[in-house]
Tab-separated table of C-alpha atoms in Angstrom:
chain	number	residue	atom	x	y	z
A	294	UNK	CA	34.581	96.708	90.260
A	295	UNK	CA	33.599	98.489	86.785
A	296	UNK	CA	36.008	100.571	85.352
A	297	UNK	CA	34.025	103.824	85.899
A	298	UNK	CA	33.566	103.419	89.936
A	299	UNK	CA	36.083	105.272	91.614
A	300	UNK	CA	36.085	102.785	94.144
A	301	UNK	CA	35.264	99.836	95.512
A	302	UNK	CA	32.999	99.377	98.621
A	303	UNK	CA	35.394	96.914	100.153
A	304	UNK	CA	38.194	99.358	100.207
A	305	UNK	CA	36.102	102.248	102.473
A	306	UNK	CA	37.105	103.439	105.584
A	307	UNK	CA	34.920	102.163	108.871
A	308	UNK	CA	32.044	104.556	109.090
A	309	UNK	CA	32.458	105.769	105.216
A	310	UNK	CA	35.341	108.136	106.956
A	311	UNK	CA	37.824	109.692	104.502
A	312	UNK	CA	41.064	109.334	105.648
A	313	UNK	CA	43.148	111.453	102.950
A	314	UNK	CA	42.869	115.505	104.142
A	315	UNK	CA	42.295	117.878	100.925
A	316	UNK	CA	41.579	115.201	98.301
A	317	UNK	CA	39.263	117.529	96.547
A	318	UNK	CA	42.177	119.175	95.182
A	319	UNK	CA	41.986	116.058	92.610
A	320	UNK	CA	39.564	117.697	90.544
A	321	UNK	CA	40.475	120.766	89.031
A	322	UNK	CA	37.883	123.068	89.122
A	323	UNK	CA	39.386	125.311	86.462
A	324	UNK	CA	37.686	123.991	83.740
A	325	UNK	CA	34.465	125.734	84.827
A	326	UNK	CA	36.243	129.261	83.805
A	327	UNK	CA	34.552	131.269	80.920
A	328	UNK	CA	36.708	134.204	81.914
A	329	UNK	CA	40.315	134.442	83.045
A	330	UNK	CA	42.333	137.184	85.295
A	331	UNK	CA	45.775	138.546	83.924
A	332	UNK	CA	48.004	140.427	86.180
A	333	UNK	CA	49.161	143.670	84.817
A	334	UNK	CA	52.574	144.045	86.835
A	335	UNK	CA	53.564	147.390	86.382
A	336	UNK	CA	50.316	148.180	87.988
A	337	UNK	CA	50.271	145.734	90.369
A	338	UNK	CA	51.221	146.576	93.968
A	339	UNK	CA	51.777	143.250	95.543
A	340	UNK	CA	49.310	143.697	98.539
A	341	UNK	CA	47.626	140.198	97.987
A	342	UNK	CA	44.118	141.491	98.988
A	343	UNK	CA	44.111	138.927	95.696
A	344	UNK	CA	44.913	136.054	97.834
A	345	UNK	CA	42.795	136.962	100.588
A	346	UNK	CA	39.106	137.645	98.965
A	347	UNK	CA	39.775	134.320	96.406
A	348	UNK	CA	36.992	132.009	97.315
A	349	UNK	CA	38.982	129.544	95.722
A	350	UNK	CA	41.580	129.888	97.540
A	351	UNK	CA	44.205	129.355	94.653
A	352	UNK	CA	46.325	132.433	94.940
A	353	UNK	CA	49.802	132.484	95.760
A	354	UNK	CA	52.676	135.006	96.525
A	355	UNK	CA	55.294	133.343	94.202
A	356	UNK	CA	59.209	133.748	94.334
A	357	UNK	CA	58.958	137.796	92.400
A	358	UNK	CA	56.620	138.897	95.433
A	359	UNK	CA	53.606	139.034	92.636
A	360	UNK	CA	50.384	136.873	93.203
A	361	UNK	CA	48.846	134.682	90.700
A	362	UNK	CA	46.313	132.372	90.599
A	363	UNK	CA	46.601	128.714	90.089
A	364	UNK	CA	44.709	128.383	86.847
A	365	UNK	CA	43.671	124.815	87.658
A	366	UNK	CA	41.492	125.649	89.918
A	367	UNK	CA	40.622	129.317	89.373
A	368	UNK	CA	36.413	129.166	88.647
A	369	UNK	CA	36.944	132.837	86.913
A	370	UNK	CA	34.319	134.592	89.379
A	371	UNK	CA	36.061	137.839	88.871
A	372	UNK	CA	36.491	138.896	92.904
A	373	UNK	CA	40.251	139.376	92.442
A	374	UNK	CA	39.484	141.525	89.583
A	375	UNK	CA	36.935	143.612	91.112
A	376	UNK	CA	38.163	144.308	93.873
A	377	UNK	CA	42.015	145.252	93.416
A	378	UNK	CA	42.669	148.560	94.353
A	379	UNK	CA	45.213	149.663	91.246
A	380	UNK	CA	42.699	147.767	88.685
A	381	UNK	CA	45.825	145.434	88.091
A	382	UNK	CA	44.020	142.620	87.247
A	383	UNK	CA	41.787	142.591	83.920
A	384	UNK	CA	39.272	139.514	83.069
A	385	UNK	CA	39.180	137.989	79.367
A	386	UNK	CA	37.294	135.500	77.989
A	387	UNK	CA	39.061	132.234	77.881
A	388	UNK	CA	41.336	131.215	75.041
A	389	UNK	CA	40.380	127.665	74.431
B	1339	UNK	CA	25.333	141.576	136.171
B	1340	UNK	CA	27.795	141.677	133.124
B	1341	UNK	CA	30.125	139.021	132.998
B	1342	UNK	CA	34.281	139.147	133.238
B	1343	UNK	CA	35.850	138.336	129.822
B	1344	UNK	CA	39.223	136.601	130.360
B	1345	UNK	CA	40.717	138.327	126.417
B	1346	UNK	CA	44.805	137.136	128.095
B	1347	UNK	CA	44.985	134.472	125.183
B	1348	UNK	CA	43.817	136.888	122.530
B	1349	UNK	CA	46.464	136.942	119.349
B	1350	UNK	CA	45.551	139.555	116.862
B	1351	UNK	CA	45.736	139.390	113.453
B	1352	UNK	CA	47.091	143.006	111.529
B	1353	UNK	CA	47.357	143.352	107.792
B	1354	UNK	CA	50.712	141.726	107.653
B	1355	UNK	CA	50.309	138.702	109.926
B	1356	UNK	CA	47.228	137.269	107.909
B	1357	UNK	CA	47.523	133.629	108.240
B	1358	UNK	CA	47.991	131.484	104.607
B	1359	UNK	CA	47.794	128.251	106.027
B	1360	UNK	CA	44.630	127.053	104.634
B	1361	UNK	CA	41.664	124.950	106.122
B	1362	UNK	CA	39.706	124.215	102.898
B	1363	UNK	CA	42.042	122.808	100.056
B	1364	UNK	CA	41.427	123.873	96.429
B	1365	UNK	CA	38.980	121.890	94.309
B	1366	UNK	CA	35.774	122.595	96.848
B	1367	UNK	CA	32.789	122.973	94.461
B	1368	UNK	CA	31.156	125.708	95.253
B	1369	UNK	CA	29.517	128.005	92.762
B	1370	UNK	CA	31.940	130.755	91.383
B	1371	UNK	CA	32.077	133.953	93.505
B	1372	UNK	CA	31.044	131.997	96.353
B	1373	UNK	CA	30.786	134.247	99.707
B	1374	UNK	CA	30.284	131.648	102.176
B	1375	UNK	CA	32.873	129.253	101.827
B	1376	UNK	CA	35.395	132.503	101.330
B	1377	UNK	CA	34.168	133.959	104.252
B	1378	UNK	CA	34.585	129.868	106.108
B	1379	UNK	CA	37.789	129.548	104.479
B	1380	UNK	CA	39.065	133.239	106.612
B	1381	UNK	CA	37.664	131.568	109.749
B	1382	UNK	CA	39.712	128.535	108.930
B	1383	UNK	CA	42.884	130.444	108.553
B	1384	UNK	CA	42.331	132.092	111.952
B	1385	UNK	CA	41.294	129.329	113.541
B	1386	UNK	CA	44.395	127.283	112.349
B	1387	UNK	CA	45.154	123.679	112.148
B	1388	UNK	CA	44.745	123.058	116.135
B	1389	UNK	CA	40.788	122.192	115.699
B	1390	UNK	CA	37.610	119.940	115.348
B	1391	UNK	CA	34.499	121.340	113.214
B	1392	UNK	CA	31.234	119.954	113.622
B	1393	UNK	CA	29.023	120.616	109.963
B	1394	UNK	CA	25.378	121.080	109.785
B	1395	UNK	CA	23.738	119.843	106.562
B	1396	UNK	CA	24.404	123.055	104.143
B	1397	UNK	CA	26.229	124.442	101.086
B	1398	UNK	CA	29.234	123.943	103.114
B	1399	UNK	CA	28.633	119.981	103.917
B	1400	UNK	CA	27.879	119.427	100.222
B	1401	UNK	CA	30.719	121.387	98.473
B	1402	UNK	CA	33.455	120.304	100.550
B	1403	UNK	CA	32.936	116.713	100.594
B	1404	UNK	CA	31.844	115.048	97.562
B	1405	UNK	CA	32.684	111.781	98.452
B	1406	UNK	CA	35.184	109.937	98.382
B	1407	UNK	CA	36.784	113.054	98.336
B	1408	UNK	CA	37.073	116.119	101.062
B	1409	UNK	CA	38.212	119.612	101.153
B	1410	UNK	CA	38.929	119.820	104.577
B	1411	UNK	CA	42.592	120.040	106.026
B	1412	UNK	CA	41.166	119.155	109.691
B	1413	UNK	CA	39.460	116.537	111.734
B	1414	UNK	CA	35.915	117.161	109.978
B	1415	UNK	CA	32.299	115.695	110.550
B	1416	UNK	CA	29.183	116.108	108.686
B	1417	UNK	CA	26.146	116.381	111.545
B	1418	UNK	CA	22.554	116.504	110.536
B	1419	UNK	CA	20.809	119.863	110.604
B	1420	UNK	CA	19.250	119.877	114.040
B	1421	UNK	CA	22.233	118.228	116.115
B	1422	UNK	CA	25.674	120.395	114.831
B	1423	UNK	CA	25.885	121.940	118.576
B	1424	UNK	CA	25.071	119.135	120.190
B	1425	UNK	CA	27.846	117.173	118.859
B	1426	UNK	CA	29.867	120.176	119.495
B	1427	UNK	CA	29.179	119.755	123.072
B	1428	UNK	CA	29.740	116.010	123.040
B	1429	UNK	CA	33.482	116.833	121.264
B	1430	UNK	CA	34.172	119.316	123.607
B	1431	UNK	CA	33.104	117.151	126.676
B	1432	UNK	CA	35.120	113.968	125.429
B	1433	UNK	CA	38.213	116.049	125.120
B	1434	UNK	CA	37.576	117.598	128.104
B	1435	UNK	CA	37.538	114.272	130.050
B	1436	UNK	CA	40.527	112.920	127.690
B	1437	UNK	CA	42.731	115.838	128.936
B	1438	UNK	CA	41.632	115.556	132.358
B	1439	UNK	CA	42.851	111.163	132.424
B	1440	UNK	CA	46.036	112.379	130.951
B	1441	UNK	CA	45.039	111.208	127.340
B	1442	UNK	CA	45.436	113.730	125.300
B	1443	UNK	CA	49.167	114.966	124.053
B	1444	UNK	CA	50.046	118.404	123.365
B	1445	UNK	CA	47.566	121.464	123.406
B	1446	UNK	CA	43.617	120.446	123.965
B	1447	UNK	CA	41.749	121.107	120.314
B	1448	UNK	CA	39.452	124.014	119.544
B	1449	UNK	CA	35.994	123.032	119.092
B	1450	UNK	CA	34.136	124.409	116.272
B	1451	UNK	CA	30.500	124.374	114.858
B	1452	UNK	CA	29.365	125.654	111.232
B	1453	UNK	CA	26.052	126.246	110.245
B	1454	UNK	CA	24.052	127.761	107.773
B	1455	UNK	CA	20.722	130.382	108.503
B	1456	UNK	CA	18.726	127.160	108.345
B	1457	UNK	CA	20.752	125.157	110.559
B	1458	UNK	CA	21.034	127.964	113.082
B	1459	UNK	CA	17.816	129.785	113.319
B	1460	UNK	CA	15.315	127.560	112.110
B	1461	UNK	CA	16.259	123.708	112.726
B	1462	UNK	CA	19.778	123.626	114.459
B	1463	UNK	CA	17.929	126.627	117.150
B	1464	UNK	CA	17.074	124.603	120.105
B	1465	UNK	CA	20.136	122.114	120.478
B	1466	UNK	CA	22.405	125.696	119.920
B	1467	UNK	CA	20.503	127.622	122.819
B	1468	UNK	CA	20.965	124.052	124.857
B	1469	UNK	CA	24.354	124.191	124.343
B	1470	UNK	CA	24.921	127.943	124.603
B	1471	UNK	CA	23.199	127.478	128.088
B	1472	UNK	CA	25.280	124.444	129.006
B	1473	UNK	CA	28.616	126.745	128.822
B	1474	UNK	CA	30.435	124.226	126.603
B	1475	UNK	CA	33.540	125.712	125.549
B	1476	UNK	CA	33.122	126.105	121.596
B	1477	UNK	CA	32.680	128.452	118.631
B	1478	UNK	CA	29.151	128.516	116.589
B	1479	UNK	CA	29.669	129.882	113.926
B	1480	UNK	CA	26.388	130.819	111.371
B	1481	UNK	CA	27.172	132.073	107.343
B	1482	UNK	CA	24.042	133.543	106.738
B	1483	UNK	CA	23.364	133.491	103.318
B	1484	UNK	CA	19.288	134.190	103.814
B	1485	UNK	CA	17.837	131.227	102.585
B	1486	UNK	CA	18.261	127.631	101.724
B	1487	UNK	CA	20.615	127.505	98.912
B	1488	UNK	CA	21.770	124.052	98.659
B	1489	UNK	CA	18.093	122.923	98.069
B	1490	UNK	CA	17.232	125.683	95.557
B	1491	UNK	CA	16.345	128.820	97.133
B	1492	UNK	CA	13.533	128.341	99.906
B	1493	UNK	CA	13.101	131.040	102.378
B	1494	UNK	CA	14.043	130.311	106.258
B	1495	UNK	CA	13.706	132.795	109.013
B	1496	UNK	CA	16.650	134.351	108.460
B	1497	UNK	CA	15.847	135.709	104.762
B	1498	UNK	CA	15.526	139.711	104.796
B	1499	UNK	CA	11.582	141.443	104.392
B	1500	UNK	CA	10.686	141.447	101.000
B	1501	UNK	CA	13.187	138.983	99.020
B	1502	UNK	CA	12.526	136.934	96.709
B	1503	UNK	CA	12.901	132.950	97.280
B	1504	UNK	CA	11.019	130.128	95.360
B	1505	UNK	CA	8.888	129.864	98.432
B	1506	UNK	CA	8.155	133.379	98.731
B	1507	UNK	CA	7.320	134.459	95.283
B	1508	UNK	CA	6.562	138.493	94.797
B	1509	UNK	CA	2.979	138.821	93.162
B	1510	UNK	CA	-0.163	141.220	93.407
B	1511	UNK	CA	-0.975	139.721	96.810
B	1512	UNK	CA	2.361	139.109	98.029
B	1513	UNK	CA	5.746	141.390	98.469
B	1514	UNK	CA	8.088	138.162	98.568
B	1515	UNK	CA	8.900	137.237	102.569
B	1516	UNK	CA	6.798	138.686	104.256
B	1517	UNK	CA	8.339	138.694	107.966
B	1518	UNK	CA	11.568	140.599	108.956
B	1519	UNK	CA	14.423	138.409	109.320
B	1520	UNK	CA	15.460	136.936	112.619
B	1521	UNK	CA	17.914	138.337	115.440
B	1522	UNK	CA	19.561	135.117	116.225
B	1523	UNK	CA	22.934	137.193	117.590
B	1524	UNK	CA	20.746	138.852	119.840
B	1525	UNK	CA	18.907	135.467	120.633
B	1526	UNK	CA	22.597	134.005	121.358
B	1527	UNK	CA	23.329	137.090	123.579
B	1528	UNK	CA	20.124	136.572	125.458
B	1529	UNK	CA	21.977	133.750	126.906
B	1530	UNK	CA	24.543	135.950	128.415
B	1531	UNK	CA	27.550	134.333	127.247
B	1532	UNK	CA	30.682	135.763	126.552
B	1533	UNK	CA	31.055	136.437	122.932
B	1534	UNK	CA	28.879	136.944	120.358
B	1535	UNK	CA	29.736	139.164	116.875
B	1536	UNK	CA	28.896	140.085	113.446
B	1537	UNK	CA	30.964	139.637	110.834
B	1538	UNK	CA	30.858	140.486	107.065
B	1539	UNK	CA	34.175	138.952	104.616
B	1540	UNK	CA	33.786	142.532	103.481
B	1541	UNK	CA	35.566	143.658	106.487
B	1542	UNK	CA	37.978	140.666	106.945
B	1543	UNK	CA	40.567	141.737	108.777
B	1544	UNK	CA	37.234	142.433	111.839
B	1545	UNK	CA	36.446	139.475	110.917
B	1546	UNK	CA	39.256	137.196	111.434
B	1547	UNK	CA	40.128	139.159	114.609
B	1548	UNK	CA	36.393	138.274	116.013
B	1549	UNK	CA	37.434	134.796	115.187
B	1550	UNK	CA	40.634	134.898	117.322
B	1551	UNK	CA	38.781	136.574	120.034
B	1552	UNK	CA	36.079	133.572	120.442
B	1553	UNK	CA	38.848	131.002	120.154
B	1554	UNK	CA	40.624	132.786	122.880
B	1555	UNK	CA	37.623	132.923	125.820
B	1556	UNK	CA	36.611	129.893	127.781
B	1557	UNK	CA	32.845	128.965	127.225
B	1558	UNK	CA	30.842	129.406	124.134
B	1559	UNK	CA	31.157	131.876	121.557
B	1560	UNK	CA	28.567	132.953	118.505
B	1561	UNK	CA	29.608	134.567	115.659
B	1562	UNK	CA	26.910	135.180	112.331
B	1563	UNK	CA	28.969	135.915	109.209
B	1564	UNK	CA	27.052	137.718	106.758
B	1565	UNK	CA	27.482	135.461	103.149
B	1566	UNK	CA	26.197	136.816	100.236
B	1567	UNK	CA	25.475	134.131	97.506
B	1568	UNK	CA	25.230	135.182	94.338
B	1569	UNK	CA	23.407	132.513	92.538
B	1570	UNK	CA	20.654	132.732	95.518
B	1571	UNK	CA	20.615	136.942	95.604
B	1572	UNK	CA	20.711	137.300	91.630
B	1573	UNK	CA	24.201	139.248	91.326
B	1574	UNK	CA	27.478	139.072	89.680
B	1575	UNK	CA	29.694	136.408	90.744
B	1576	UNK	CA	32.205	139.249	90.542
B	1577	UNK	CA	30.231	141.414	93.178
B	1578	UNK	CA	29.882	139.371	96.662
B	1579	UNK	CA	32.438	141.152	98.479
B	1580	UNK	CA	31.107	144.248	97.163
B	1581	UNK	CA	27.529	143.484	98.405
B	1582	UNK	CA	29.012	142.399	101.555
B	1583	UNK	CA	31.110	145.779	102.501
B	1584	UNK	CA	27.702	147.692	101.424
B	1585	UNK	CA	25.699	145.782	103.463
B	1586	UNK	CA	27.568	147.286	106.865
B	1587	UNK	CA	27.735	150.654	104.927
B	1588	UNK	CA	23.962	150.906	104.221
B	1589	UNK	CA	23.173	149.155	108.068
B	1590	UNK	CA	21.032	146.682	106.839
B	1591	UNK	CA	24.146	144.351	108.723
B	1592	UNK	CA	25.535	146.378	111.519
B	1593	UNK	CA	29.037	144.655	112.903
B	1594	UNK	CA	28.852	144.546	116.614
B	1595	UNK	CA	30.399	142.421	119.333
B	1596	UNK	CA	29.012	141.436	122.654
B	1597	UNK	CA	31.464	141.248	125.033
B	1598	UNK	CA	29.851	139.803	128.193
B	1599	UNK	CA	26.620	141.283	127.773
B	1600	UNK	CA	28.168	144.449	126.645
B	1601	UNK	CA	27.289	145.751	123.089
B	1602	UNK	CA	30.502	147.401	120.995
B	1603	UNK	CA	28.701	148.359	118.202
B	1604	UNK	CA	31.057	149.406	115.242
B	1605	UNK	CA	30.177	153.048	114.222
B	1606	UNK	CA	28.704	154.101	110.629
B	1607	UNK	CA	28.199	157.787	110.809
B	1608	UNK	CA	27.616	158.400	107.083
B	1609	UNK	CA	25.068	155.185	105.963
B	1610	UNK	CA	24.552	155.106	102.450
B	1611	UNK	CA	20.689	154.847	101.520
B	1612	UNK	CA	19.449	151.210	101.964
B	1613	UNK	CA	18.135	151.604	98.575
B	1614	UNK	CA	21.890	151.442	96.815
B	1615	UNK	CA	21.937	148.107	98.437
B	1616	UNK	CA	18.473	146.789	96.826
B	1617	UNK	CA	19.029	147.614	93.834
B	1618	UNK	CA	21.727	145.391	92.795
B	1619	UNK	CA	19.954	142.121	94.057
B	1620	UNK	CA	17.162	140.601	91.601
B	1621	UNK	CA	15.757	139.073	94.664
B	1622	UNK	CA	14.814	142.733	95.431
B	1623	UNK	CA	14.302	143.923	91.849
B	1624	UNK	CA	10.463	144.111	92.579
B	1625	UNK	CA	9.914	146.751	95.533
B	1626	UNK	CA	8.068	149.927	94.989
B	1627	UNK	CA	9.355	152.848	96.470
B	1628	UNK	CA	6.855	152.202	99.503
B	1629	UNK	CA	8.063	149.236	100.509
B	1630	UNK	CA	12.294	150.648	100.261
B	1631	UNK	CA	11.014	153.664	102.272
B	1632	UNK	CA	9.331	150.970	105.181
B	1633	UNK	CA	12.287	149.014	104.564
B	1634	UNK	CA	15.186	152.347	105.351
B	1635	UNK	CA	12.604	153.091	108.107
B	1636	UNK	CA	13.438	149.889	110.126
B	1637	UNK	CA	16.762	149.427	109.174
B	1638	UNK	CA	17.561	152.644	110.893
B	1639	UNK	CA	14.930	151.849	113.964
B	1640	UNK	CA	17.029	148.932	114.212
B	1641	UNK	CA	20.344	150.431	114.436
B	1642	UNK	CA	19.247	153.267	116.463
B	1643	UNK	CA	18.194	150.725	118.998
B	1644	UNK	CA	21.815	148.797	118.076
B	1645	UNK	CA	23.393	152.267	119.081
B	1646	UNK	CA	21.692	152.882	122.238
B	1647	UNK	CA	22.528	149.533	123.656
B	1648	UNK	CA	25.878	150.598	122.655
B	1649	UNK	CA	25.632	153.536	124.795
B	1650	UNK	CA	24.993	151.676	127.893
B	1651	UNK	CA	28.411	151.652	128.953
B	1652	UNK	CA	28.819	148.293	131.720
B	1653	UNK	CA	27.421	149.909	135.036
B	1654	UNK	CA	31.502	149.620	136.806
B	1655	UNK	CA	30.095	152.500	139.549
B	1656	UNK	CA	26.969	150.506	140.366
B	1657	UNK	CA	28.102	147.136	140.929
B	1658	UNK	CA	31.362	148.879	143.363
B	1659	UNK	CA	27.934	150.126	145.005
B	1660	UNK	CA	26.685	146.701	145.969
């Protein structure tokens, strides 16, 4: 097996099945972001219509009842932004 | 005759129960703003964990399983385009038969089919009416997203008059698609079964709830979700769920449920012009003001005719009669 495959074909599953649920999670997606959301919190509500409409599904309510996103994965479509109801959540470009 | 609708096992879902658990995980590649798999990841959540999906060929196969990898939470299975109900069916029968030898532990699975416009009215259409007619107890469920994406863009039957696909290029001799796009809820409700809905991730709380309700009745249930893509539709990855709530505002996608052959359709009584719509879709960018007026002319033909099957309340009087 070369060093770039990811595997080898002896180690599949019977019928090419994958056995490990949400492996896709391996590759963060978050490096396809030009722009980034911030969370302005005194504007911010917390009703997580965030979480709800993020087709990446990477928002969560964390411990201080705001929701963030998970910047790993977070494509930067702008959704969350767009559609929050106190304008709470501003896109920038991406500070590499 | 209208059909009884056993709703008993109904759960609704109100702004402060929405489910979190999620179907899809994180690290699906589909294109940013991405609709469809938003609006599949809602189902998901109010389907829950308790399920089998069956996955025509689509955006939706290709994004959530790159392999070796997979998005998916659940028992999943990638089906070819023409087969997703009938494998559907052959789920649902095999647990059927495992539950009835004593085989199966805890609560029998949900049984759940995905497809895209392509799968569902233009290749998938014959084994769906087969199994719609067979009275397998399952969920179809089509995101429309007008065209074939995954392959760049070509029309299918489903894309709207006038759009713009690689296949239907806009020129002097040609508007873009030239036919109207097809009713496949009303084809599914032609089979008299006992759900069928239209959803937009616009509205999702509607949506989720339309979910719940198919899960809950015994026999077959079709629900169209209207997915905007924006790569395919030429918008902002920002605007989908914009598009999508202005898509029920302006009628071009009415949300109705039929309920055992009876139509609830939800009401708009102030539509926004169907030209407020166009306008923010390159696909539509090059209409004259002929073809929007034609266009607003059928889209509220269509949803006058929506309304009036509305009005035909289920005939209670008539059938106490015979």
């Amino acid at each position: 097996m070369s060093a770039k495959a990811l595997m080898a074909w002896q180690d599949l599953a019977l019928g090419t099945a994958i056995c490990e649920p949400g492996s896709a999670a391996k590759l963060k997606t978050g490096d396809w972001r030009s722009m980034a959301p911030s969370l302005d919190e005194e504007k911010c509500i917390q009703c997580g219509i965030c979480l709800i409409l993020c087709p990446e599904f990477c928002i969560s309510e964390h411990d201080d009842g705001f929701f963030r996103p998970d910047y790993d994965y977070c494509k930067g479509c702008g959704i969350c932004a767009n559609e929050c109801p106190k304008d709470a959540i501003t896109m920038g470009r991406e500070e590499k | 005759m209208l059909n009884e609708v056993d709703l008993s096992k109904y759960e609704k879902i109100t702004a402060k129960t929405i489910p979190t658990e999620k179907g899809i995980s994180s690290g699906h590649r589909a294109c940013q703003g991405c609709v469809e798999i938003l609006a599949m990841g809602m189902v998901m959540k109010a389907v829950g964990r308790n399920v089998i999906v069956a996955n025509a060929t689509g955006c939706m196969e290709i994004v959530t399983s790159p392999f070796p990898q997979t998005a998916w939470n659940v028992p999943w299975m990638h089906v070819a385009f023409e087969n997703t109900s009938a494998v559907a069916s052959g789920i649902e029968a095999a647990l059927k038969i495992r539950e009835k030898h004593g085989k199966l532990k805890g609560e029998r699975p949900k049984v759940l089919a995905f497809g895209g416009d392509g799968a569902t009215a233009d290749i998938g259409l014959q084994a769906l009416s087969g199994a719609l007619e067979r009275g397998h107890d399952f969920t179809y469920v089509c995101l429309d997203n007008e065209a074939y994406m995954n392959t760049g863009i070509q029309r299918s039957s489903s894309t709207p008059y006038g759009a713009m696909t690689t296949t239907s290029p806009p020129g002097s001799n040609s508007i873009g698609q030239s036919t109207w796009k097809k009713n496949v809820p009303a084809i599914a409700a032609a089979h008299n079964i006992p759900y069928v809905a239209t959803a937009s991730p616009g509205n999702y709380l509607d949506l989720m709830n339309k979910v719940r309700k198919a899960i809950a009745i015994d026999g077959p249930a079709y629900i169209h979700i209207y997915a905007v893509c924006p790569t395919g539709w030429g918008i902002k990855s920002e605007k989908g769920i914009e598009l999508s709530k202005l898509a029920v505002k302006t009628n071009v996608f009415p949300l109705y449920e039929v309920i055992g052959g009876k139509y609830i359709l939800k009401e708009n009584k102030n539509p926004k012009p169907v030209v407020d719509y166009l306008k923010i879709q390159r696909r539509f960018r090059h209409l004259s003001e002929t073809d929007v007026e034609y266009i607003q002319k059928r889209v509220d033909a269509e949803y006058a005719h929506l309304a009036a099957m509305a009005s035909c309340a289920a005939p209670e009087e008539e059938e106490n009669d015979e």
